[in-house]
Short mmCIF file of C-alpha atoms in Angstrom, two decimals:
data_model
loop_
_atom_site.label_atom_id
_atom_site.label_comp_id
_atom_site.label_asym_id
_atom_site.label_seq_id
_atom_site.Cartn_x
_atom_site.Cartn_y
_atom_site.Cartn_z
CA MET S 1456 -16.94 32.99 7.40
CA ARG S 1457 -20.51 32.66 6.11
CA ARG S 1458 -22.30 29.19 5.50
CA THR S 1459 -25.71 27.77 4.73
CA ALA S 1460 -27.40 25.32 6.55
CA SER S 1461 -29.30 23.76 3.37
CA LEU S 1462 -26.22 23.13 0.97
CA PRO S 1463 -22.50 22.84 2.22
CA ILE S 1464 -21.43 26.30 0.91
CA PHE S 1465 -18.93 28.22 2.91
CA LEU S 1466 -18.16 31.75 2.10
CA ALA S 1467 -14.67 34.02 2.95
CA GLU S 1468 -15.83 37.09 3.16
CA ARG S 1469 -11.96 38.50 2.62
CA GLY S 1470 -11.68 35.88 -0.34
CA THR S 1471 -9.94 36.57 -3.81
CA ARG S 1472 -13.00 35.59 -5.58
CA THR S 1473 -16.83 37.40 -5.70
CA LEU S 1474 -19.28 35.83 -3.49
CA GLN S 1475 -20.95 34.73 -6.82
CA ASP S 1476 -18.18 33.23 -8.19
CA GLN S 1477 -17.79 31.40 -4.43
CA ILE S 1478 -21.17 30.30 -4.48
CA TYR S 1479 -21.62 28.93 -7.89
CA ARG S 1480 -18.15 26.94 -7.28
CA CYS S 1481 -19.35 25.21 -3.85
CA ILE S 1482 -22.94 24.25 -5.20
CA ARG S 1483 -20.98 22.86 -8.62
CA GLN S 1484 -18.35 20.89 -6.53
CA SER S 1485 -21.33 19.40 -4.41
CA ILE S 1486 -22.83 18.01 -7.58
CA VAL S 1487 -19.99 16.67 -8.89
CA ASP S 1488 -18.61 15.03 -5.80
CA GLY S 1489 -22.15 13.60 -5.18
CA LEU S 1490 -22.90 15.69 -2.01
CA VAL S 1491 -26.20 16.80 -3.23
CA GLY S 1492 -28.22 13.87 -5.46
CA ALA S 1493 -29.98 14.03 -8.74
CA GLU S 1494 -33.59 15.91 -8.55
CA ARG S 1495 -32.81 17.11 -5.42
CA ARG S 1496 -34.78 21.16 -4.91
CA LEU S 1497 -32.66 23.73 -4.21
CA PRO S 1498 -33.57 26.46 -1.80
CA SER S 1499 -34.93 29.66 -3.45
CA THR S 1500 -32.69 32.37 -4.27
CA ARG S 1501 -34.50 34.31 -1.38
CA ALA S 1502 -33.54 31.78 1.14
CA LEU S 1503 -30.26 31.19 -0.24
CA ALA S 1504 -29.46 34.50 0.10
CA ALA S 1505 -30.94 35.12 3.66
CA ASP S 1506 -29.16 32.02 4.57
CA LEU S 1507 -25.51 33.72 3.28
CA GLY S 1508 -26.34 37.11 4.37
CA VAL S 1509 -25.85 37.83 0.62
CA SER S 1510 -27.85 40.01 -1.78
CA ARG S 1511 -30.73 38.04 -3.60
CA THR S 1512 -29.11 39.06 -7.14
CA THR S 1513 -25.87 37.82 -6.09
CA ALA S 1514 -27.53 34.17 -5.64
CA LEU S 1515 -29.67 34.50 -8.64
CA LEU S 1516 -26.47 35.22 -10.94
CA ALA S 1517 -24.95 32.10 -9.40
CA LEU S 1518 -27.44 29.77 -9.95
CA GLU S 1519 -28.30 31.05 -13.39
CA GLN S 1520 -24.66 30.38 -14.28
CA LEU S 1521 -24.95 26.79 -13.18
CA ARG S 1522 -28.59 26.27 -15.13
CA ALA S 1523 -26.75 27.84 -18.02
CA GLU S 1524 -24.00 25.12 -17.55
CA GLY S 1525 -26.33 22.20 -17.59
CA TYR S 1526 -25.89 21.40 -13.65
CA ILE S 1527 -29.17 22.43 -12.53
CA VAL S 1528 -32.56 22.77 -14.44
CA ALA S 1529 -35.63 25.17 -13.56
CA ARG S 1530 -39.08 23.72 -13.10
CA ARG S 1531 -41.78 26.13 -13.63
CA GLY S 1532 -43.83 26.77 -10.35
CA SER S 1533 -41.86 24.50 -8.72
CA GLY S 1534 -38.20 26.21 -8.68
CA MET S 1535 -34.45 25.16 -9.31
CA PHE S 1536 -33.48 21.19 -9.29
CA ILE S 1537 -30.29 19.07 -9.63
CA ALA S 1538 -30.31 17.94 -13.17
CA PRO S 1539 -30.87 14.17 -13.84
CA GLN S 1540 -28.37 13.78 -16.31
CA LEU S 1541 -24.94 15.96 -15.55
CA PRO S 1542 -23.08 17.71 -18.30
CA GLU S 1543 -20.51 15.24 -19.96
CA ARG S 1544 -18.09 18.08 -19.83
CA VAL S 1545 -15.90 17.33 -16.83
CA PRO S 1546 -15.35 20.75 -14.75
CA ARG S 1547 -12.02 22.26 -15.12
CA GLY S 1548 -9.30 20.92 -12.60
CA VAL S 1549 -11.20 17.62 -12.19
CA VAL S 1550 -9.59 14.62 -14.13
CA PRO S 1551 -11.34 11.45 -14.69
CA LEU S 1552 -9.93 8.50 -12.69
CA GLY S 1553 -9.23 6.22 -15.42
CA ASN S 1554 -7.16 9.21 -17.41
CA LEU S 1555 -4.79 9.66 -14.45
CA VAL S 1556 -1.53 7.95 -15.58
CA SER S 1557 -1.21 6.52 -19.06
CA ARG S 1558 2.27 4.55 -17.97
CA PRO S 1559 2.68 1.89 -15.26
CA PRO S 1560 1.91 3.58 -11.63
CA PHE S 1561 5.08 1.95 -10.04
CA SER S 1562 8.72 1.78 -10.54
CA ARG S 1563 10.17 -1.45 -10.88
CA ARG S 1564 11.36 -1.53 -7.19
CA GLY S 1565 7.64 -0.14 -6.29
CA ALA S 1566 6.00 -2.87 -8.17
CA HIS S 1567 8.34 -5.43 -6.44
CA LEU S 1568 7.57 -4.17 -3.31
CA ALA S 1569 3.84 -4.00 -3.87
CA ARG S 1570 3.79 -7.83 -4.35
CA THR S 1571 5.94 -8.30 -1.09
CA ARG S 1572 3.97 -11.06 0.90
CA ALA S 1573 3.48 -9.78 4.62
CA PRO S 1574 1.36 -10.43 7.46
CA ASP S 1575 -2.13 -8.59 7.14
CA ARG S 1576 -2.07 -6.24 10.12
CA ARG S 1577 -5.36 -4.75 9.68
CA LYS S 1578 -7.30 -7.32 11.96
CA SER S 1579 -5.51 -5.62 14.83
CA LEU S 1580 -8.23 -2.79 14.87
CA THR S 1581 -10.25 -5.37 16.42
CA GLY S 1582 -8.07 -5.66 19.16
CA PRO S 1583 -5.91 -8.82 20.25
CA CYS S 1584 -7.78 -12.12 20.13
CA ALA S 1585 -6.30 -15.93 19.68
CA PHE S 1586 -3.76 -16.82 18.40
CA ARG S 1587 -2.53 -13.46 17.23
CA LEU S 1588 1.35 -13.15 16.17
CA GLY S 1589 3.50 -10.55 17.67
CA THR S 1590 1.56 -8.84 19.87
CA PRO S 1591 2.36 -9.01 23.23
CA ALA S 1592 0.09 -9.12 26.51
CA LEU S 1593 -1.44 -5.68 26.11
CA ASP S 1594 -3.86 -6.54 28.85
CA LEU S 1595 -1.49 -6.43 31.42
CA PHE S 1596 0.88 -3.36 30.48
CA PRO S 1597 1.34 -0.94 33.49
CA TRP S 1598 -0.79 2.03 31.84
CA ARG S 1599 -1.49 3.96 34.71
CA ILE S 1600 2.45 4.39 34.90
CA TRP S 1601 3.00 4.70 31.55
CA SER S 1602 0.21 8.01 31.78
CA GLN S 1603 1.54 9.39 34.79
CA ILE S 1604 5.01 9.42 33.29
CA THR S 1605 3.38 10.86 30.38
CA ARG S 1606 1.90 13.55 32.14
CA GLU S 1607 5.13 14.65 33.79
CA CYS S 1608 6.78 14.84 30.41
CA LEU S 1609 4.08 17.06 29.31
CA ARG S 1610 4.55 19.34 32.01
CA ALA S 1611 8.12 19.32 31.83
CA LEU S 1612 8.44 20.13 28.32
CA LYS S 1613 10.43 23.29 27.07
CA PRO S 1614 9.85 25.33 24.00
CA SER S 1615 13.23 24.18 22.69
CA GLN S 1616 11.90 20.59 22.92
CA LEU S 1617 9.32 21.37 20.61
CA ASP S 1618 11.78 22.19 17.62
CA TYR S 1619 13.78 19.32 15.77
CA SER S 1620 15.45 16.86 17.67
CA GLN S 1621 18.70 14.83 17.45
CA LEU S 1622 19.08 12.84 14.70
CA ALA S 1623 19.71 9.74 16.25
CA GLY S 1624 17.24 9.91 19.11
CA LEU S 1625 17.30 11.76 22.92
CA ARG S 1626 20.35 11.30 24.38
CA HIS S 1627 18.69 9.94 27.97
CA LEU S 1628 16.92 7.44 25.99
CA ARG S 1629 20.06 6.31 24.30
CA ASP S 1630 21.96 6.09 27.33
CA ALA S 1631 19.04 4.02 28.66
CA VAL S 1632 19.39 1.59 25.91
CA ALA S 1633 23.28 1.35 25.97
CA GLU S 1634 22.50 0.12 29.81
CA GLN S 1635 19.41 -2.02 29.05
CA VAL S 1636 21.61 -3.72 26.30
CA GLN S 1637 23.71 -5.37 28.98
CA LEU S 1638 21.48 -7.43 29.96
CA ARG S 1639 21.06 -8.60 26.74
CA GLY S 1640 24.72 -9.70 26.78
CA THR S 1641 26.75 -7.13 24.76
CA ARG S 1642 27.82 -3.48 25.36
CA CYS S 1643 27.93 -0.10 23.51
CA ASP S 1644 28.11 3.21 24.18
CA ALA S 1645 24.91 6.05 23.53
CA ASP S 1646 26.73 7.32 20.64
CA GLN S 1647 26.28 4.10 18.64
CA VAL S 1648 22.72 3.93 19.38
CA GLN S 1649 20.07 5.08 16.83
CA VAL S 1650 16.41 5.43 17.96
CA VAL S 1651 14.31 4.83 14.94
CA MET S 1652 10.50 4.54 14.53
CA GLY S 1653 10.34 0.55 14.97
CA ALA S 1654 12.32 -2.08 13.91
CA GLN S 1655 11.14 -2.21 10.29
CA ARG S 1656 12.33 1.52 9.83
CA GLY S 1657 15.57 0.67 11.17
CA LEU S 1658 15.86 -2.56 8.42
CA ASP S 1659 14.96 -0.57 5.88
CA LEU S 1660 17.34 2.08 6.96
CA ILE S 1661 20.09 -0.60 7.02
CA ALA S 1662 19.65 -1.83 3.75
CA HIS S 1663 19.40 1.19 2.01
CA MET S 1664 22.97 2.44 3.57
CA LEU S 1665 24.48 -0.56 3.07
CA LEU S 1666 23.33 -2.18 -0.32
CA ASP S 1667 23.52 -1.10 -3.81
CA PRO S 1668 20.90 -2.19 -6.62
CA ASP S 1669 21.62 -6.07 -7.29
CA ASP S 1670 23.85 -6.32 -4.52
CA SER S 1671 23.47 -10.22 -2.92
CA ALA S 1672 22.03 -10.49 0.28
CA ARG S 1673 21.63 -13.64 2.39
CA MET S 1674 18.51 -14.34 4.64
CA GLU S 1675 16.90 -17.39 6.42
CA ASP S 1676 14.47 -19.62 5.08
CA PRO S 1677 11.82 -19.78 6.66
CA GLY S 1678 12.04 -16.14 7.45
CA TYR S 1679 10.79 -12.60 8.49
CA THR S 1680 8.64 -11.22 5.38
CA GLY S 1681 9.44 -7.58 6.59
CA ALA S 1682 13.06 -8.10 6.35
CA ARG S 1683 12.76 -9.28 2.68
CA GLY S 1684 10.78 -6.65 2.10
CA ALA S 1685 13.49 -3.99 3.35
CA LEU S 1686 16.14 -5.63 1.49
CA ALA S 1687 14.15 -5.89 -1.63
CA SER S 1688 13.14 -2.13 -1.28
CA ALA S 1689 17.07 -1.37 -1.55
CA GLY S 1690 17.09 -3.24 -4.66
CA ALA S 1691 18.90 -6.21 -3.07
CA ASN S 1692 19.01 -10.07 -5.11
CA VAL S 1693 18.01 -12.07 -2.01
CA VAL S 1694 19.22 -15.55 -1.70
CA SER S 1695 17.42 -17.62 0.80
CA VAL S 1696 19.40 -20.03 3.24
CA PRO S 1697 18.15 -22.80 4.89
CA VAL S 1698 17.69 -23.32 8.47
CA ASP S 1699 18.05 -26.66 10.68
CA ALA S 1700 17.56 -27.28 14.04
CA GLU S 1701 20.96 -24.94 14.90
CA GLY S 1702 20.18 -21.81 12.55
CA MET S 1703 20.90 -20.62 9.28
CA ILE S 1704 23.01 -23.25 7.83
CA ILE S 1705 26.65 -21.78 7.21
CA ASP S 1706 28.38 -23.50 4.66
CA ALA S 1707 30.23 -23.18 0.99
CA SER S 1708 26.92 -22.16 -0.39
CA LEU S 1709 26.62 -19.37 1.48
CA GLY S 1710 29.21 -17.82 -0.74
CA GLY S 1711 31.90 -14.90 -0.48
CA ASP S 1712 29.61 -12.59 -3.02
CA ALA S 1713 27.34 -11.38 -0.39
CA ARG S 1714 26.96 -7.86 1.14
CA LEU S 1715 25.21 -8.97 4.29
CA ALA S 1716 23.18 -11.44 5.94
CA TYR S 1717 20.12 -11.18 7.98
CA VAL S 1718 19.47 -13.39 11.22
CA THR S 1719 17.33 -13.85 13.83
CA PRO S 1720 19.75 -15.63 16.21
CA SER S 1721 17.95 -15.39 19.98
CA CYS S 1722 14.54 -16.23 18.38
CA GLN S 1723 14.71 -17.43 14.75
CA PHE S 1724 11.23 -16.43 13.30
CA PRO S 1725 9.40 -18.10 12.37
CA LEU S 1726 10.69 -21.54 13.73
CA GLY S 1727 11.51 -19.96 17.32
CA ILE S 1728 14.88 -22.02 17.78
CA ALA S 1729 18.20 -20.26 19.12
CA MET S 1730 21.06 -20.63 16.87
CA SER S 1731 23.84 -22.57 18.45
CA LEU S 1732 27.22 -21.27 19.50
CA PRO S 1733 29.11 -22.56 17.09
CA ARG S 1734 26.66 -21.62 14.28
CA ARG S 1735 27.44 -18.07 15.40
CA HIS S 1736 30.96 -18.36 15.12
CA GLN S 1737 30.74 -19.88 11.88
CA LEU S 1738 28.72 -16.75 10.66
CA LEU S 1739 31.05 -14.21 12.37
CA GLU S 1740 34.03 -15.93 10.66
CA TRP S 1741 31.87 -16.00 6.77
CA ALA S 1742 31.34 -12.07 7.58
CA ARG S 1743 34.99 -11.58 8.38
CA ARG S 1744 36.27 -13.47 5.23
CA SER S 1745 33.49 -12.19 3.01
CA HIS S 1746 33.81 -8.52 4.46
CA ALA S 1747 30.17 -8.57 4.85
CA TRP S 1748 27.93 -7.15 7.21
CA ILE S 1749 25.66 -9.11 9.35
CA ILE S 1750 22.30 -7.56 10.87
CA GLU S 1751 21.11 -8.93 13.80
CA ASP S 1752 17.31 -8.72 14.59
CA ASP S 1753 16.90 -9.61 18.22
CA TYR S 1754 13.23 -8.73 18.19
CA ASP S 1755 12.02 -11.10 20.63
CA CYS S 1756 14.83 -11.81 23.00
CA ASP S 1757 13.31 -10.72 26.37
CA THR S 1758 11.47 -14.15 26.95
CA HIS S 1759 13.14 -17.41 27.53
CA TYR S 1760 11.64 -20.88 28.49
CA ARG S 1761 13.74 -23.77 30.01
CA THR S 1762 17.35 -22.24 29.06
CA GLN S 1763 19.43 -19.48 29.60
CA PRO S 1764 20.12 -17.29 26.39
CA LEU S 1765 23.33 -17.49 24.58
CA PRO S 1766 25.61 -14.30 24.16
CA CYS S 1767 24.40 -12.34 21.08
CA LEU S 1768 26.19 -12.02 17.96
CA HIS S 1769 27.03 -8.42 18.77
CA ALA S 1770 28.65 -9.68 21.78
CA LEU S 1771 30.73 -11.95 20.32
CA ASP S 1772 31.71 -9.95 16.85
CA PRO S 1773 35.27 -8.73 17.34
CA ASP S 1774 35.24 -7.19 14.11
CA GLY S 1775 32.39 -4.34 14.28
CA ARG S 1776 30.34 -6.48 11.35
CA VAL S 1777 27.09 -6.74 13.11
CA ILE S 1778 24.63 -4.18 13.14
CA TYR S 1779 21.93 -4.74 16.03
CA VAL S 1780 18.77 -4.35 15.84
CA GLY S 1781 16.03 -4.08 18.53
CA THR S 1782 12.65 -3.05 19.41
CA PHE S 1783 10.10 -2.23 22.35
CA SER S 1784 7.01 -3.56 20.11
CA LYS S 1785 7.38 -6.71 21.45
CA SER S 1786 8.41 -6.01 25.16
CA LEU S 1787 5.86 -3.01 25.50
CA PHE S 1788 3.17 -2.27 22.37
CA PRO S 1789 3.16 -2.20 19.05
CA ALA S 1790 1.62 1.09 18.61
CA LEU S 1791 4.87 2.75 20.56
CA ARG S 1792 6.39 2.45 17.43
CA LEU S 1793 10.00 2.92 18.75
CA GLY S 1794 13.33 0.56 17.99
CA PHE S 1795 16.77 1.05 18.18
CA LEU S 1796 20.02 -0.04 16.27
CA ILE S 1797 23.57 -0.28 17.28
CA VAL S 1798 25.76 0.58 14.53
CA PRO S 1799 29.50 0.69 14.37
CA ARG S 1800 31.32 3.21 15.21
CA ASP S 1801 32.69 3.84 11.76
CA LEU S 1802 29.09 4.18 10.43
CA GLN S 1803 27.83 6.51 13.29
CA SER S 1804 28.35 9.78 11.33
CA GLY S 1805 26.82 8.35 8.00
CA PHE S 1806 23.63 7.07 9.44
CA ASN S 1807 23.06 10.36 11.43
CA THR S 1808 23.40 12.36 7.94
CA ALA S 1809 21.17 9.88 6.00
CA ARG S 1810 18.39 10.75 8.33
CA LEU S 1811 18.27 14.16 7.30
CA ALA S 1812 16.96 13.01 3.88
CA THR S 1813 14.31 10.07 5.55
CA ASP S 1814 12.91 10.57 8.99
CA LEU S 1815 15.10 13.06 11.01
CA HIS S 1816 13.73 11.60 14.70
CA PRO S 1817 10.83 9.97 15.91
CA PRO S 1818 8.50 11.47 18.19
CA VAL S 1819 10.23 13.35 20.99
CA LEU S 1820 7.55 12.90 23.95
CA ASP S 1821 7.25 9.22 23.11
CA GLN S 1822 11.22 8.94 23.54
CA MET S 1823 11.05 11.06 26.79
CA VAL S 1824 8.38 8.56 28.43
CA LEU S 1825 10.41 5.53 27.17
CA ALA S 1826 13.48 6.70 28.60
CA ALA S 1827 12.06 7.37 31.96
CA PHE S 1828 10.30 4.53 32.14
CA ILE S 1829 13.57 2.38 31.54
CA SER S 1830 15.36 4.52 33.62
CA ARG S 1831 12.99 4.10 36.77
CA GLY S 1832 13.24 0.16 36.67
CA HIS S 1833 9.72 0.01 35.10
CA TYR S 1834 10.65 -1.82 31.92
CA ALA S 1835 12.92 -4.36 33.86
CA ARG S 1836 10.17 -5.21 35.90
CA HIS S 1837 7.76 -5.28 33.45
CA VAL S 1838 9.82 -7.73 31.44
CA ARG S 1839 10.42 -9.93 34.63
CA ARG S 1840 6.49 -9.90 35.02
CA MET S 1841 5.89 -10.74 31.28
CA GLN S 1842 8.43 -13.81 31.76
CA THR S 1843 6.48 -15.50 33.91
CA VAL S 1844 3.04 -14.35 32.67
CA TYR S 1845 4.10 -15.99 28.99
CA ALA S 1846 5.59 -18.92 30.24
CA GLU S 1847 1.90 -19.77 32.07
CA ARG S 1848 0.01 -19.09 28.92
CA LEU S 1849 2.37 -21.32 27.01
CA ASP S 1850 1.74 -23.91 29.30
CA THR S 1851 -2.44 -23.17 29.08
CA LEU S 1852 -1.83 -23.86 25.33
CA GLN S 1853 0.27 -26.81 25.73
CA ARG S 1854 -2.56 -28.47 27.90
CA ALA S 1855 -5.38 -27.07 25.96
CA ILE S 1856 -3.91 -28.99 22.90
CA ASP S 1857 -3.62 -32.03 24.76
CA ARG S 1858 -7.04 -31.95 26.27
CA SER S 1859 -8.53 -31.34 22.58
CA GLY S 1860 -7.76 -34.55 21.23
CA ALA S 1861 -6.86 -32.34 17.95
CA PRO S 1862 -4.40 -33.82 15.28
CA LEU S 1863 -2.04 -30.78 16.56
CA ARG S 1864 1.47 -31.34 17.93
CA LEU S 1865 3.14 -28.42 19.80
CA ARG S 1866 6.94 -28.17 19.09
CA PRO S 1867 9.13 -27.20 21.67
CA VAL S 1868 9.30 -23.19 22.52
CA GLN S 1869 12.29 -21.99 23.50
CA SER S 1870 11.83 -18.06 23.46
CA GLY S 1871 9.46 -15.69 22.43
CA MET S 1872 5.25 -15.45 22.18
CA HIS S 1873 4.31 -17.87 19.59
CA ALA S 1874 4.66 -21.60 19.06
CA VAL S 1875 4.74 -23.70 15.52
CA VAL S 1876 2.12 -26.63 15.87
CA ASP S 1877 2.52 -29.30 13.08
CA VAL S 1878 -1.23 -30.22 11.81
CA MET S 1879 -2.08 -33.83 10.68
CA GLY S 1880 -4.45 -34.91 8.34
CA VAL S 1881 -5.47 -31.75 7.06
CA CYS S 1882 -4.10 -29.00 4.99
CA ALA S 1883 -2.51 -26.33 7.38
CA GLU S 1884 -3.43 -23.75 4.68
CA ARG S 1885 -7.21 -24.75 4.54
CA LEU S 1886 -7.29 -25.11 8.26
CA HIS S 1887 -6.29 -21.61 8.45
CA GLY S 1888 -9.08 -20.08 6.78
CA GLU S 1889 -11.86 -22.22 8.65
CA ALA S 1890 -10.19 -21.16 11.57
CA ALA S 1891 -10.64 -17.49 10.43
CA ALA S 1892 -14.53 -18.43 9.54
CA LEU S 1893 -14.47 -18.86 13.42
CA GLY S 1894 -12.88 -15.75 14.70
CA VAL S 1895 -9.08 -17.59 15.35
CA GLU S 1896 -6.35 -16.22 13.87
CA SER S 1897 -3.41 -18.22 12.66
CA MET S 1898 -0.73 -18.25 10.07
CA PRO S 1899 0.55 -20.82 8.42
CA LEU S 1900 4.08 -21.51 8.36
CA SER S 1901 4.48 -22.03 4.61
CA ALA S 1902 3.67 -18.62 4.19
CA TYR S 1903 7.29 -17.50 5.18
CA TYR S 1904 9.26 -19.85 3.16
CA PHE S 1905 10.81 -18.37 -0.01
CA GLY S 1906 12.64 -21.01 -1.73
CA ALA S 1907 12.50 -24.18 -0.05
CA SER S 1908 10.55 -26.76 -1.97
CA HIS S 1909 9.69 -28.82 1.47
CA ARG S 1910 7.34 -26.58 3.31
CA PRO S 1911 6.34 -28.12 6.68
CA ASN S 1912 2.30 -28.39 7.08
CA ALA S 1913 2.15 -26.33 10.36
CA LEU S 1914 0.57 -23.47 11.85
CA LEU S 1915 2.06 -20.38 14.01
CA LEU S 1916 -0.15 -19.71 16.89
CA GLY S 1917 0.59 -16.46 19.28
CA PHE S 1918 -0.28 -16.70 22.85
CA GLY S 1919 1.29 -13.37 24.24
CA CYS S 1920 -1.74 -11.54 23.79
CA VAL S 1921 -4.09 -14.13 24.60
CA THR S 1922 -5.38 -14.90 28.26
CA PRO S 1923 -5.57 -18.56 29.41
CA ALA S 1924 -9.42 -18.56 29.05
CA ALA S 1925 -9.27 -17.24 25.56
CA ILE S 1926 -6.48 -19.67 25.01
CA ARG S 1927 -8.92 -22.60 25.85
CA VAL S 1928 -11.72 -21.38 23.64
CA GLY S 1929 -9.32 -20.84 20.77
CA VAL S 1930 -8.17 -24.33 20.86
CA ALA S 1931 -11.60 -25.65 21.00
CA ARG S 1932 -12.86 -23.48 18.10
CA LEU S 1933 -9.41 -24.74 16.21
CA ALA S 1934 -10.57 -28.27 16.82
CA ARG S 1935 -13.84 -27.41 15.34
CA ALA S 1936 -12.11 -26.00 12.31
CA ILE S 1937 -10.06 -29.17 11.74
CA GLU S 1938 -13.58 -31.06 11.56
CA SER S 1939 -14.69 -28.04 8.83
CA ALA S 1940 -11.48 -28.54 7.12
CA ARG S 1941 -12.06 -32.38 6.85
CA ALA S 1942 -15.30 -32.01 5.91
CA VAL S 1943 -14.52 -29.96 2.92
CA ILE S 1944 -11.88 -32.73 1.42
#
């Protein structure tokens, strides 16, 4: 391989094209891509030949071809220059962007997905700040232990483990998950566990396995936009079901035509309430009568305040109609992108086979590290520590709001890493914009409503990833944002 320092030209000595043709094509592509600007002087044929280690004749013939096509011009006594106006003819193989397609770029389903509302995660590149949703205490994660286990797993890797792995996930990790979920109040064996690349991937897999286009699906309103997106991607007709103080309302309006229902019973998203025990039994009875499935998203089940958690739906299910979705993004860190499903026994084989056509399996090394992290007791210790930390941060948030005098009211928080804060005297959506200008993240509660006409004037504030000092600063900025929002009115 030979190259020149003055132009982006790379020559392959054993290529199928002649050296002259390679030089011509490299310079032409650089001109078309704008890597060399108009009016730029090219090196002399003598210098170009010396740089590339080719004959001067080879370099001269390449430049002459470019001049003949109008890409470069010769100026007497000065040399060769990039033409100020490129030829109108587009080089072969280059298609104008405006003519790439002459039909709608998306399918009807794709266009619907492209319009789906979802939280903007791009800001996560800046690192956690007040009051980011869905991010745990990354500042307190035991990185040293995780790194040590990672090094051990790397050293222990065998060549056979670099091949494709088990479709449902590593057996060691599935064993660890099956043991871990007993702390969540349910039981399963490792064969029922499907390790997936995050809960969102699991929701997408479930939706595509169980729903046909135009099948009816029920979900909470307000609810998780990611779940709605997964159901929509399978072509489902998603019907919103209101939520009250006991969770999703189970009455005649729920209907018997639905193929499945999606719920977050342990920590309803976004309201943060727990579904009552009678309501859980009603939902299970509805699923039995309707021959429907229930997706139980237990995304934030490890953190509880003041009350003991109720048994999860999966533990109460006598008919095998609940598919349990768990994640490690909230308890460990989002970049891990590992979650799991607990599927009924009669679905295991079908889910495994389907993954041959989708994602096969998550990264093996990450699974090995997580399995060791759980089996050695580090996961349980970390969760216990975070329980105390989040309670302290929630208390700091409450005290900071009380002391600020701002027209904000923190609703009781039963579990999870975010709080719902009612806003008085100013539009929550306007406050969201003013707060963002001051470097404070929030989400209007209204963003998670789909069909309800009444949408509370409230914000969601995450506190899991925010230190006490940053919480106090964030509340002070939020109070300033309220004054700015009022001034706009």
